[in-house]
PDB file of C-alpha atoms in Angstrom:
ATOM      1  CA  MET A   1     -20.239 -24.013 -38.806  1.00  0.00           C
ATOM      2  CA  SER A   2     -20.065 -21.280 -36.339  1.00  0.00           C
ATOM      3  CA  GLY A   3     -20.313 -18.831 -39.294  1.00  0.00           C
ATOM      4  CA  PHE A   4     -23.359 -20.581 -40.667  1.00  0.00           C
ATOM      5  CA  TRP A   5     -25.014 -19.842 -37.228  1.00  0.00           C
ATOM      6  CA  ILE A   6     -23.844 -16.329 -37.032  1.00  0.00           C
ATOM      7  CA  MET A   7     -25.136 -15.205 -40.479  1.00  0.00           C
ATOM      8  CA  LEU A   8     -28.414 -16.955 -39.960  1.00  0.00           C
ATOM      9  CA  THR A   9     -28.727 -15.267 -36.857  1.00  0.00           C
ATOM     10  CA  GLY A  10     -27.961 -11.690 -38.476  1.00  0.00           C
ATOM     11  CA  ALA A  11     -30.211 -12.429 -41.626  1.00  0.00           C
ATOM     12  CA  LEU A  12     -33.258 -13.637 -39.075  1.00  0.00           C
ATOM     13  CA  VAL A  13     -32.840  -9.861 -37.148  1.00  0.00           C
ATOM     14  CA  ALA A  14     -32.435  -8.209 -40.507  1.00  0.00           C
ATOM     15  CA  ALA A  15     -35.792 -10.241 -41.525  1.00  0.00           C
ATOM     16  CA  CYS A  16     -37.745  -9.324 -38.385  1.00  0.00           C
ATOM     17  CA  CYS A  17     -36.315  -5.690 -38.341  1.00  0.00           C
ATOM     18  CA  GLY A  18     -36.449  -4.971 -42.046  1.00  0.00           C
ATOM     19  CA  ILE A  19     -40.558  -5.906 -42.286  1.00  0.00           C
ATOM     20  CA  LEU A  20     -41.453  -3.700 -39.501  1.00  0.00           C
ATOM     21  CA  GLY A  21     -39.017  -1.105 -40.248  1.00  0.00           C
ATOM     22  CA  CYS A  22     -40.856  -0.666 -43.915  1.00  0.00           C
ATOM     23  CA  PHE A  23     -44.426   0.404 -41.620  1.00  0.00           C
ATOM     24  CA  LEU A  24     -42.066   2.562 -39.063  1.00  0.00           C
ATOM     25  CA  ILE A  25     -40.290   4.569 -42.017  1.00  0.00           C
ATOM     26  CA  LEU A  26     -43.757   5.128 -43.928  1.00  0.00           C
ATOM     27  CA  ARG A  27     -45.359   6.470 -40.451  1.00  0.00           C
ATOM     28  CA  ARG A  28     -42.362   8.718 -39.858  1.00  0.00           C
ATOM     29  CA  MET A  29     -41.496   6.773 -36.482  1.00  0.00           C
ATOM     30  CA  ALA A  30     -38.210   5.386 -36.993  1.00  0.00           C
ATOM     31  CA  LEU A  31     -36.718   6.258 -33.854  1.00  0.00           C
ATOM     32  CA  VAL A  32     -39.412   4.401 -31.572  1.00  0.00           C
ATOM     33  CA  GLY A  33     -37.117   1.555 -32.443  1.00  0.00           C
ATOM     34  CA  ASP A  34     -34.558   3.607 -30.868  1.00  0.00           C
ATOM     35  CA  ALA A  35     -36.163   4.342 -27.766  1.00  0.00           C
ATOM     36  CA  ILE A  36     -37.107   0.968 -27.479  1.00  0.00           C
ATOM     37  CA  SER A  37     -33.735  -0.676 -28.227  1.00  0.00           C
ATOM     38  CA  HIS A  38     -32.136   2.012 -24.718  1.00  0.00           C
ATOM     39  CA  SER A  39     -35.561   1.766 -22.726  1.00  0.00           C
ATOM     40  CA  VAL A  40     -34.998  -1.964 -21.915  1.00  0.00           C
ATOM     41  CA  LEU A  41     -32.064  -1.728 -20.024  1.00  0.00           C
ATOM     42  CA  PRO A  42     -34.135  -1.168 -16.551  1.00  0.00           C
ATOM     43  CA  GLY A  43     -36.214  -4.512 -17.566  1.00  0.00           C
ATOM     44  CA  ILE A  44     -33.118  -6.143 -18.006  1.00  0.00           C
ATOM     45  CA  VAL A  45     -31.636  -5.165 -14.481  1.00  0.00           C
ATOM     46  CA  ILE A  46     -34.551  -5.614 -12.741  1.00  0.00           C
ATOM     47  CA  ALA A  47     -35.479  -9.150 -14.106  1.00  0.00           C
ATOM     48  CA  PHE A  48     -31.800  -9.759 -13.125  1.00  0.00           C
ATOM     49  CA  LEU A  49     -32.150  -8.188  -9.721  1.00  0.00           C
ATOM     50  CA  VAL A  50     -35.897 -10.353  -9.110  1.00  0.00           C
ATOM     51  CA  SER A  51     -34.797 -13.967 -10.105  1.00  0.00           C
ATOM     52  CA  GLY A  52     -31.283 -13.654  -9.509  1.00  0.00           C
ATOM     53  CA  SER A  53     -30.602 -15.422 -12.646  1.00  0.00           C
ATOM     54  CA  ARG A  54     -28.628 -14.471 -15.829  1.00  0.00           C
ATOM     55  CA  ASP A  55     -30.901 -16.834 -17.696  1.00  0.00           C
ATOM     56  CA  SER A  56     -32.109 -15.084 -21.045  1.00  0.00           C
ATOM     57  CA  PHE A  57     -35.914 -15.997 -20.234  1.00  0.00           C
ATOM     58  CA  PHE A  58     -36.117 -13.701 -17.098  1.00  0.00           C
ATOM     59  CA  MET A  59     -34.315 -11.060 -19.112  1.00  0.00           C
ATOM     60  CA  LEU A  60     -36.228 -11.143 -22.340  1.00  0.00           C
ATOM     61  CA  PHE A  61     -39.563 -10.875 -20.032  1.00  0.00           C
ATOM     62  CA  GLY A  62     -38.403  -7.922 -18.249  1.00  0.00           C
ATOM     63  CA  ALA A  63     -37.078  -6.329 -21.049  1.00  0.00           C
ATOM     64  CA  ALA A  64     -40.474  -6.923 -22.969  1.00  0.00           C
ATOM     65  CA  ILE A  65     -42.313  -5.494 -20.068  1.00  0.00           C
ATOM     66  CA  ILE A  66     -40.734  -2.076 -20.609  1.00  0.00           C
ATOM     67  CA  GLY A  67     -40.752  -2.307 -24.399  1.00  0.00           C
ATOM     68  CA  PHE A  68     -44.519  -2.029 -24.091  1.00  0.00           C
ATOM     69  CA  LEU A  69     -44.345   0.467 -21.219  1.00  0.00           C
ATOM     70  CA  THR A  70     -41.893   2.674 -23.410  1.00  0.00           C
ATOM     71  CA  VAL A  71     -44.656   2.279 -26.388  1.00  0.00           C
ATOM     72  CA  PHE A  72     -47.799   3.216 -23.927  1.00  0.00           C
ATOM     73  CA  LEU A  73     -45.887   6.086 -22.503  1.00  0.00           C
ATOM     74  CA  ILE A  74     -45.078   7.600 -25.918  1.00  0.00           C
ATOM     75  CA  GLN A  75     -48.561   6.882 -27.032  1.00  0.00           C
ATOM     76  CA  MET A  76     -49.774   8.681 -24.114  1.00  0.00           C
ATOM     77  CA  PHE A  77     -47.874  11.408 -24.404  1.00  0.00           C
ATOM     78  CA  GLN A  78     -48.492  12.151 -27.864  1.00  0.00           C
ATOM     79  CA  GLN A  79     -52.343  12.094 -27.293  1.00  0.00           C
ATOM     80  CA  SER A  80     -51.716  14.774 -24.532  1.00  0.00           C
ATOM     81  CA  GLY A  81     -50.130  16.820 -26.778  1.00  0.00           C
ATOM     82  CA  VAL A  82     -46.676  16.402 -26.841  1.00  0.00           C
ATOM     83  CA  GLN A  83     -44.490  16.268 -29.939  1.00  0.00           C
ATOM     84  CA  SER A  84     -43.697  13.052 -31.249  1.00  0.00           C
ATOM     85  CA  ASP A  85     -40.026  13.553 -31.168  1.00  0.00           C
ATOM     86  CA  ALA A  86     -40.215  15.306 -27.707  1.00  0.00           C
ATOM     87  CA  SER A  87     -42.374  12.018 -26.460  1.00  0.00           C
ATOM     88  CA  ILE A  88     -39.586   9.441 -27.900  1.00  0.00           C
ATOM     89  CA  GLY A  89     -36.851  11.878 -26.285  1.00  0.00           C
ATOM     90  CA  VAL A  90     -38.197  11.882 -22.870  1.00  0.00           C
ATOM     91  CA  VAL A  91     -39.368   8.428 -22.372  1.00  0.00           C
ATOM     92  CA  PHE A  92     -36.313   6.713 -23.758  1.00  0.00           C
ATOM     93  CA  THR A  93     -34.061   8.785 -21.837  1.00  0.00           C
ATOM     94  CA  SER A  94     -35.514   8.566 -18.599  1.00  0.00           C
ATOM     95  CA  LEU A  95     -36.152   4.686 -18.896  1.00  0.00           C
ATOM     96  CA  PHE A  96     -32.380   4.255 -20.289  1.00  0.00           C
ATOM     97  CA  ALA A  97     -31.082   6.464 -17.524  1.00  0.00           C
ATOM     98  CA  ALA A  98     -32.870   4.644 -15.071  1.00  0.00           C
ATOM     99  CA  GLY A  99     -31.458   1.531 -15.839  1.00  0.00           C
ATOM    100  CA  VAL A 100     -28.127   2.723 -15.844  1.00  0.00           C
ATOM    101  CA  LEU A 101     -28.798   4.057 -12.337  1.00  0.00           C
ATOM    102  CA  LEU A 102     -29.761   0.606 -11.182  1.00  0.00           C
ATOM    103  CA  VAL A 103     -26.835  -0.910 -12.285  1.00  0.00           C
ATOM    104  CA  SER A 104     -24.372   1.855 -10.849  1.00  0.00           C
ATOM    105  CA  LEU A 105     -26.432   1.494  -7.497  1.00  0.00           C
ATOM    106  CA  ASN A 106     -26.193  -2.390  -7.876  1.00  0.00           C
ATOM    107  CA  ALA A 107     -22.592  -2.677  -9.212  1.00  0.00           C
ATOM    108  CA  GLN A 108     -20.996  -4.721  -6.321  1.00  0.00           C
ATOM    109  CA  HIS A 109     -23.962  -7.100  -6.563  1.00  0.00           C
ATOM    110  CA  VAL A 110     -24.741  -7.544  -9.995  1.00  0.00           C
ATOM    111  CA  ASP A 111     -22.544  -9.054 -12.396  1.00  0.00           C
ATOM    112  CA  LEU A 112     -24.064  -7.582 -15.418  1.00  0.00           C
ATOM    113  CA  ASP A 113     -22.063  -6.607 -18.928  1.00  0.00           C
ATOM    114  CA  LEU A 114     -23.117  -3.248 -20.312  1.00  0.00           C
ATOM    115  CA  ASP A 115     -21.414  -3.529 -23.391  1.00  0.00           C
ATOM    116  CA  CYS A 116     -23.038  -7.082 -23.891  1.00  0.00           C
ATOM    117  CA  VAL A 117     -26.413  -5.315 -23.479  1.00  0.00           C
ATOM    118  CA  LEU A 118     -25.779  -2.629 -25.416  1.00  0.00           C
ATOM    119  CA  TYR A 119     -23.386  -4.193 -28.141  1.00  0.00           C
ATOM    120  CA  GLY A 120     -23.914  -7.607 -27.878  1.00  0.00           C
ATOM    121  CA  GLU A 121     -21.742 -10.475 -29.370  1.00  0.00           C
ATOM    122  CA  ILE A 122     -23.216 -12.473 -32.303  1.00  0.00           C
ATOM    123  CA  ALA A 123     -19.909 -14.270 -32.317  1.00  0.00           C
ATOM    124  CA  TYR A 124     -20.927 -15.966 -28.950  1.00  0.00           C
ATOM    125  CA  VAL A 125     -24.527 -17.100 -30.557  1.00  0.00           C
ATOM    126  CA  GLN A 126     -23.597 -21.113 -31.310  1.00  0.00           C
ATOM    127  CA  TRP A 127     -22.271 -21.454 -27.520  1.00  0.00           C
ATOM    128  CA  ASN A 128     -25.579 -20.819 -26.263  1.00  0.00           C
ATOM    129  CA  SER A 129     -27.763 -23.550 -27.721  1.00  0.00           C
ATOM    130  CA  LEU A 130     -31.115 -24.916 -26.926  1.00  0.00           C
ATOM    131  CA  THR A 131     -30.947 -28.833 -25.612  1.00  0.00           C
ATOM    132  CA  ILE A 132     -34.053 -30.616 -24.863  1.00  0.00           C
ATOM    133  CA  GLY A 133     -33.870 -34.606 -23.632  1.00  0.00           C
ATOM    134  CA  GLY A 134     -30.309 -34.172 -23.964  1.00  0.00           C
ATOM    135  CA  VAL A 135     -30.651 -33.145 -27.965  1.00  0.00           C
ATOM    136  CA  ASP A 136     -28.464 -30.008 -29.367  1.00  0.00           C
ATOM    137  CA  LEU A 137     -31.183 -28.320 -31.419  1.00  0.00           C
ATOM    138  CA  GLY A 138     -29.198 -25.345 -31.812  1.00  0.00           C
ATOM    139  CA  PRO A 139     -28.706 -21.855 -30.857  1.00  0.00           C
ATOM    140  CA  LYS A 140     -31.174 -20.574 -28.519  1.00  0.00           C
ATOM    141  CA  ALA A 141     -31.188 -17.197 -30.439  1.00  0.00           C
ATOM    142  CA  VAL A 142     -32.083 -18.347 -33.999  1.00  0.00           C
ATOM    143  CA  TRP A 143     -35.072 -20.302 -32.140  1.00  0.00           C
ATOM    144  CA  LEU A 144     -36.115 -17.046 -30.353  1.00  0.00           C
ATOM    145  CA  LEU A 145     -35.791 -14.905 -33.792  1.00  0.00           C
ATOM    146  CA  GLY A 146     -37.252 -17.849 -35.701  1.00  0.00           C
ATOM    147  CA  ILE A 147     -40.529 -18.145 -33.643  1.00  0.00           C
ATOM    148  CA  THR A 148     -40.607 -13.971 -33.547  1.00  0.00           C
ATOM    149  CA  LEU A 149     -40.158 -14.004 -37.627  1.00  0.00           C
ATOM    150  CA  PHE A 150     -43.358 -16.258 -37.896  1.00  0.00           C
ATOM    151  CA  ILE A 151     -45.557 -14.561 -35.810  1.00  0.00           C
ATOM    152  CA  ILE A 152     -44.587 -10.837 -37.232  1.00  0.00           C
ATOM    153  CA  VAL A 153     -45.233 -12.414 -41.011  1.00  0.00           C
ATOM    154  CA  ALA A 154     -48.352 -14.199 -40.014  1.00  0.00           C
ATOM    155  CA  LEU A 155     -49.895 -11.189 -38.392  1.00  0.00           C
ATOM    156  CA  ILE A 156     -48.586  -9.014 -41.351  1.00  0.00           C
ATOM    157  CA  THR A 157     -50.176 -11.478 -43.884  1.00  0.00           C
ATOM    158  CA  LEU A 158     -53.509 -11.873 -41.982  1.00  0.00           C
ATOM    159  CA  PHE A 159     -54.169  -7.897 -41.486  1.00  0.00           C
ATOM    160  CA  TYR A 160     -51.609  -6.491 -44.457  1.00  0.00           C
ATOM    161  CA  LYS A 161     -54.431  -4.427 -45.971  1.00  0.00           C
ATOM    162  CA  GLN A 162     -54.998  -3.068 -42.463  1.00  0.00           C
ATOM    163  CA  PHE A 163     -51.795  -2.266 -41.575  1.00  0.00           C
ATOM    164  CA  LYS A 164     -51.016  -0.727 -45.123  1.00  0.00           C
ATOM    165  CA  LEU A 165     -53.925   1.379 -44.870  1.00  0.00           C
ATOM    166  CA  CYS A 166     -53.191   2.675 -41.358  1.00  0.00           C
ATOM    167  CA  ALA A 167     -49.637   3.645 -42.518  1.00  0.00           C
ATOM    168  CA  PHE A 168     -50.830   5.379 -45.316  1.00  0.00           C
ATOM    169  CA  ASP A 169     -54.011   7.233 -44.528  1.00  0.00           C
ATOM    170  CA  PRO A 170     -55.186   6.391 -40.847  1.00  0.00           C
ATOM    171  CA  ALA A 171     -57.816   8.933 -41.120  1.00  0.00           C
ATOM    172  CA  LEU A 172     -59.192   7.015 -44.062  1.00  0.00           C
ATOM    173  CA  ALA A 173     -59.050   4.170 -42.196  1.00  0.00           C
ATOM    174  CA  ALA A 174     -60.524   5.146 -39.150  1.00  0.00           C
ATOM    175  CA  ALA A 175     -63.439   6.287 -41.254  1.00  0.00           C
ATOM    176  CA  ILE A 176     -64.158   3.049 -42.809  1.00  0.00           C
ATOM    177  CA  GLY A 177     -64.157   1.415 -39.399  1.00  0.00           C
ATOM    178  CA  ILE A 178     -60.638  -0.213 -39.075  1.00  0.00           C
ATOM    179  CA  PRO A 179     -59.746   0.363 -35.287  1.00  0.00           C
ATOM    180  CA  VAL A 180     -56.338   2.509 -35.928  1.00  0.00           C
ATOM    181  CA  ALA A 181     -55.075   2.727 -32.474  1.00  0.00           C
ATOM    182  CA  LEU A 182     -55.477  -1.184 -32.245  1.00  0.00           C
ATOM    183  CA  PHE A 183     -53.588  -1.764 -35.053  1.00  0.00           C
ATOM    184  CA  HIS A 184     -50.784   0.958 -33.967  1.00  0.00           C
ATOM    185  CA  TYR A 185     -50.550  -0.900 -30.441  1.00  0.00           C
ATOM    186  CA  VAL A 186     -50.087  -4.343 -32.348  1.00  0.00           C
ATOM    187  CA  LEU A 187     -47.405  -2.578 -34.403  1.00  0.00           C
ATOM    188  CA  MET A 188     -45.379  -1.385 -31.539  1.00  0.00           C
ATOM    189  CA  GLY A 189     -45.899  -4.503 -29.893  1.00  0.00           C
ATOM    190  CA  LEU A 190     -44.417  -6.297 -32.645  1.00  0.00           C
ATOM    191  CA  VAL A 191     -41.540  -3.859 -32.937  1.00  0.00           C
ATOM    192  CA  SER A 192     -41.099  -4.260 -29.316  1.00  0.00           C
ATOM    193  CA  MET A 193     -40.668  -7.999 -29.805  1.00  0.00           C
ATOM    194  CA  ALA A 194     -38.069  -7.883 -32.656  1.00  0.00           C
ATOM    195  CA  THR A 195     -36.131  -5.207 -30.658  1.00  0.00           C
ATOM    196  CA  VAL A 196     -35.851  -7.474 -27.537  1.00  0.00           C
ATOM    197  CA  SER A 197     -35.426 -10.600 -29.267  1.00  0.00           C
ATOM    198  CA  SER A 198     -32.600  -9.234 -31.307  1.00  0.00           C
ATOM    199  CA  PHE A 199     -30.671  -7.468 -28.545  1.00  0.00           C
ATOM    200  CA  GLU A 200     -29.298 -10.604 -27.061  1.00  0.00           C
ATOM    201  CA  SER A 201     -27.473 -11.481 -30.029  1.00  0.00           C
ATOM    202  CA  VAL A 202     -26.828  -8.366 -32.118  1.00  0.00           C
ATOM    203  CA  GLY A 203     -27.172  -5.473 -29.163  1.00  0.00           C
ATOM    204  CA  ALA A 204     -29.761  -3.422 -28.343  1.00  0.00           C
ATOM    205  CA  ILE A 205     -28.176  -0.414 -30.136  1.00  0.00           C
ATOM    206  CA  LEU A 206     -27.321  -1.610 -33.192  1.00  0.00           C
ATOM    207  CA  VAL A 207     -30.459  -3.619 -33.815  1.00  0.00           C
ATOM    208  CA  VAL A 208     -31.413  -0.047 -34.610  1.00  0.00           C
ATOM    209  CA  GLY A 209     -29.673   0.039 -37.923  1.00  0.00           C
ATOM    210  CA  LEU A 210     -31.085  -3.107 -39.181  1.00  0.00           C
ATOM    211  CA  LEU A 211     -34.598  -1.521 -38.166  1.00  0.00           C
ATOM    212  CA  ILE A 212     -34.132   1.230 -40.211  1.00  0.00           C
ATOM    213  CA  VAL A 213     -31.137   1.402 -42.658  1.00  0.00           C
ATOM    214  CA  PRO A 214     -32.350  -1.458 -45.203  1.00  0.00           C
ATOM    215  CA  PRO A 215     -36.233  -0.204 -44.832  1.00  0.00           C
ATOM    216  CA  ALA A 216     -34.936   3.518 -45.620  1.00  0.00           C
ATOM    217  CA  THR A 217     -32.994   1.831 -48.675  1.00  0.00           C
ATOM    218  CA  ALA A 218     -35.795  -0.461 -49.670  1.00  0.00           C
ATOM    219  CA  TYR A 219     -37.738   3.099 -49.911  1.00  0.00           C
ATOM    220  CA  LEU A 220     -35.441   5.007 -52.191  1.00  0.00           C
ATOM    221  CA  LEU A 221     -35.613   1.844 -54.634  1.00  0.00           C
ATOM    222  CA  THR A 222     -39.457   1.523 -55.148  1.00  0.00           C
ATOM    223  CA  ASP A 223     -43.008   3.007 -54.696  1.00  0.00           C
ATOM    224  CA  ARG A 224     -44.816  -0.124 -53.750  1.00  0.00           C
ATOM    225  CA  LEU A 225     -45.428  -1.380 -50.147  1.00  0.00           C
ATOM    226  CA  GLY A 226     -44.638  -5.048 -50.855  1.00  0.00           C
ATOM    227  CA  THR A 227     -41.779  -4.687 -53.031  1.00  0.00           C
ATOM    228  CA  MET A 228     -40.262  -2.386 -50.550  1.00  0.00           C
ATOM    229  CA  ILE A 229     -40.926  -5.146 -48.119  1.00  0.00           C
ATOM    230  CA  GLY A 230     -39.415  -7.711 -50.174  1.00  0.00           C
ATOM    231  CA  LEU A 231     -36.315  -5.572 -51.309  1.00  0.00           C
ATOM    232  CA  SER A 232     -35.905  -4.776 -47.263  1.00  0.00           C
ATOM    233  CA  LEU A 233     -35.593  -8.146 -46.464  1.00  0.00           C
ATOM    234  CA  VAL A 234     -33.016  -9.069 -49.266  1.00  0.00           C
ATOM    235  CA  ILE A 235     -30.864  -5.996 -48.385  1.00  0.00           C
ATOM    236  CA  GLY A 236     -30.991  -7.471 -44.697  1.00  0.00           C
ATOM    237  CA  VAL A 237     -29.852 -10.508 -45.555  1.00  0.00           C
ATOM    238  CA  ILE A 238     -27.069  -9.506 -47.870  1.00  0.00           C
ATOM    239  CA  SER A 239     -25.552  -7.295 -45.392  1.00  0.00           C
ATOM    240  CA  SER A 240     -25.903  -9.976 -42.460  1.00  0.00           C
ATOM    241  CA  ILE A 241     -23.644 -12.000 -44.907  1.00  0.00           C
ATOM    242  CA  ALA A 242     -21.461  -9.510 -46.626  1.00  0.00           C
ATOM    243  CA  GLY A 243     -21.071  -8.007 -42.800  1.00  0.00           C
ATOM    244  CA  TYR A 244     -20.015 -11.533 -41.268  1.00  0.00           C
ATOM    245  CA  TYR A 245     -17.106 -11.779 -44.356  1.00  0.00           C
ATOM    246  CA  VAL A 246     -16.027  -8.096 -43.681  1.00  0.00           C
ATOM    247  CA  ALA A 247     -15.440  -8.597 -40.124  1.00  0.00           C
ATOM    248  CA  ALA A 248     -13.680 -11.600 -40.726  1.00  0.00           C
ATOM    249  CA  ALA A 249     -11.290  -9.885 -42.950  1.00  0.00           C
ATOM    250  CA  LEU A 250     -10.840  -7.174 -40.653  1.00  0.00           C
ATOM    251  CA  ASP A 251     -11.064  -9.049 -37.464  1.00  0.00           C
ATOM    252  CA  ALA A 252     -13.474  -6.400 -36.326  1.00  0.00           C
ATOM    253  CA  SER A 253     -16.862  -6.128 -34.461  1.00  0.00           C
ATOM    254  CA  ILE A 254     -19.689  -8.549 -36.610  1.00  0.00           C
ATOM    255  CA  ALA A 255     -22.695  -7.018 -35.627  1.00  0.00           C
ATOM    256  CA  GLY A 256     -21.124  -3.398 -36.324  1.00  0.00           C
ATOM    257  CA  CYS A 257     -20.018  -4.479 -39.800  1.00  0.00           C
ATOM    258  CA  MET A 258     -22.924  -5.590 -40.776  1.00  0.00           C
ATOM    259  CA  VAL A 259     -24.834  -2.384 -40.077  1.00  0.00           C
ATOM    260  CA  CYS A 260     -22.027  -0.994 -41.930  1.00  0.00           C
ATOM    261  CA  VAL A 261     -22.868  -2.761 -45.008  1.00  0.00           C
ATOM    262  CA  ALA A 262     -26.438  -1.907 -44.881  1.00  0.00           C
ATOM    263  CA  GLY A 263     -25.207   1.784 -44.674  1.00  0.00           C
ATOM    264  CA  VAL A 264     -23.154   1.457 -47.856  1.00  0.00           C
ATOM    265  CA  LEU A 265     -25.713   0.121 -49.656  1.00  0.00           C
ATOM    266  CA  PHE A 266     -28.144   2.826 -48.187  1.00  0.00           C
ATOM    267  CA  VAL A 267     -25.711   5.102 -49.760  1.00  0.00           C
ATOM    268  CA  LEU A 268     -25.527   3.402 -53.126  1.00  0.00           C
ATOM    269  CA  ALA A 269     -29.440   3.624 -53.228  1.00  0.00           C
ATOM    270  CA  PHE A 270     -29.363   7.373 -52.272  1.00  0.00           C
ATOM    271  CA  LEU A 271     -26.771   8.057 -55.156  1.00  0.00           C
ATOM    272  CA  PHE A 272     -27.920   6.015 -58.050  1.00  0.00           C
ATOM    273  CA  SER A 273     -31.709   4.681 -57.421  1.00  0.00           C
ATOM    274  CA  PRO A 274     -33.731   5.224 -60.300  1.00  0.00           C
ATOM    275  CA  SER A 275     -36.310   7.341 -59.086  1.00  0.00           C
ATOM    276  CA  HIS A 276     -35.003   9.048 -55.797  1.00  0.00           C
ATOM    277  CA  GLY A 277     -31.148   8.801 -56.831  1.00  0.00           C
ATOM    278  CA  PHE A 278     -29.176  11.973 -55.977  1.00  0.00           C
ATOM    279  CA  VAL A 279     -26.353  11.321 -59.105  1.00  0.00           C
ATOM    280  CA  VAL A 280     -29.692   9.974 -61.571  1.00  0.00           C
ATOM    281  CA  ARG A 281     -31.352  13.565 -60.510  1.00  0.00           C
ATOM    282  CA  LYS A 282     -28.888  15.383 -61.509  1.00  0.00           C
ATOM    283  CA  LEU A 283     -28.206  13.745 -64.867  1.00  0.00           C
ATOM    284  CA  ARG A 284     -31.974  14.050 -65.611  1.00  0.00           C
ATOM    285  CA  GLN A 285     -31.676  18.138 -64.647  1.00  0.00           C
ATOM    286  CA  ARG A 286     -28.729  18.128 -67.248  1.00  0.00           C
ATOM    287  CA  VAL A 287     -30.381  16.617 -70.071  1.00  0.00           C
ATOM    288  CA  SER A 288     -33.756  18.521 -69.391  1.00  0.00           C
ATOM    289  CA  THR A 289     -31.350  21.747 -69.204  1.00  0.00           C
ATOM    290  CA  ALA A 290     -29.626  20.461 -72.419  1.00  0.00           C
ATOM    291  CA  ARG A 291     -32.883  19.844 -74.345  1.00  0.00           C
ATOM    292  CA  GLU A 292     -34.370  23.226 -73.660  1.00  0.00           C
ATOM    293  CA  ALA A 293     -31.266  25.307 -74.662  1.00  0.00           C
ATOM    294  CA  TYR A 294     -31.489  23.474 -77.906  1.00  0.00           C
TER     295      TYR A 294
END
């Protein structure tokens, strides 16, 4: 039964990250997820110091606040003329360093495992269950990720055209009256929510792999956004299930194996994609050259 919960948790993380990752890649903002996953550390530490509890609710609340702060600071610096990659780098390295500093200053009083925060341990997800009225309802992570996925799907479905147009042509979207800045912050808020909801089980760093790799793989396989989102979901779920079995066979990190499987699928798509595959393009060039020779 534990294997089922692990694979379900991984699939939910991949689904949350895969949907949003498609829009981030189209907007060339994939590193925003990396920034949020690193910068939430001070929020976790501050929440622990203020509440004195390791309850996941307080840590998630603190991480969510810092996640939104990260998005706001990155956008503010970009609007002030700082380049996008520089804004992301400055914000997430500064906040992550602040989190490390807080941990080091309170090392004697804070029982906080940095490895757990950064890398997670999805193998233990079934032990942290949600109990209401003495009834065990299953792992908390599954409920949290399920609610997050529902919110993401609901908002993307309701405003799909707006998100799509803002991703492909923000100037046109603004010209026809779509509040581009509002949808930008909504998207970044969803990314922050997905990252914060996922890091407790998968880890703050490894969640970046699921946020980028499956959507990037899907991007190589299709030129339609709807199909890209669907492929990203499928690739993410396959990566989660296959990664679990690979980890069991190798006795290795489960979350790490999930991302590694996603990476293998990306390499296969990069080589053999019908439209963008490296091998396919080389074969077409050879065929074209041979035809010209004759």
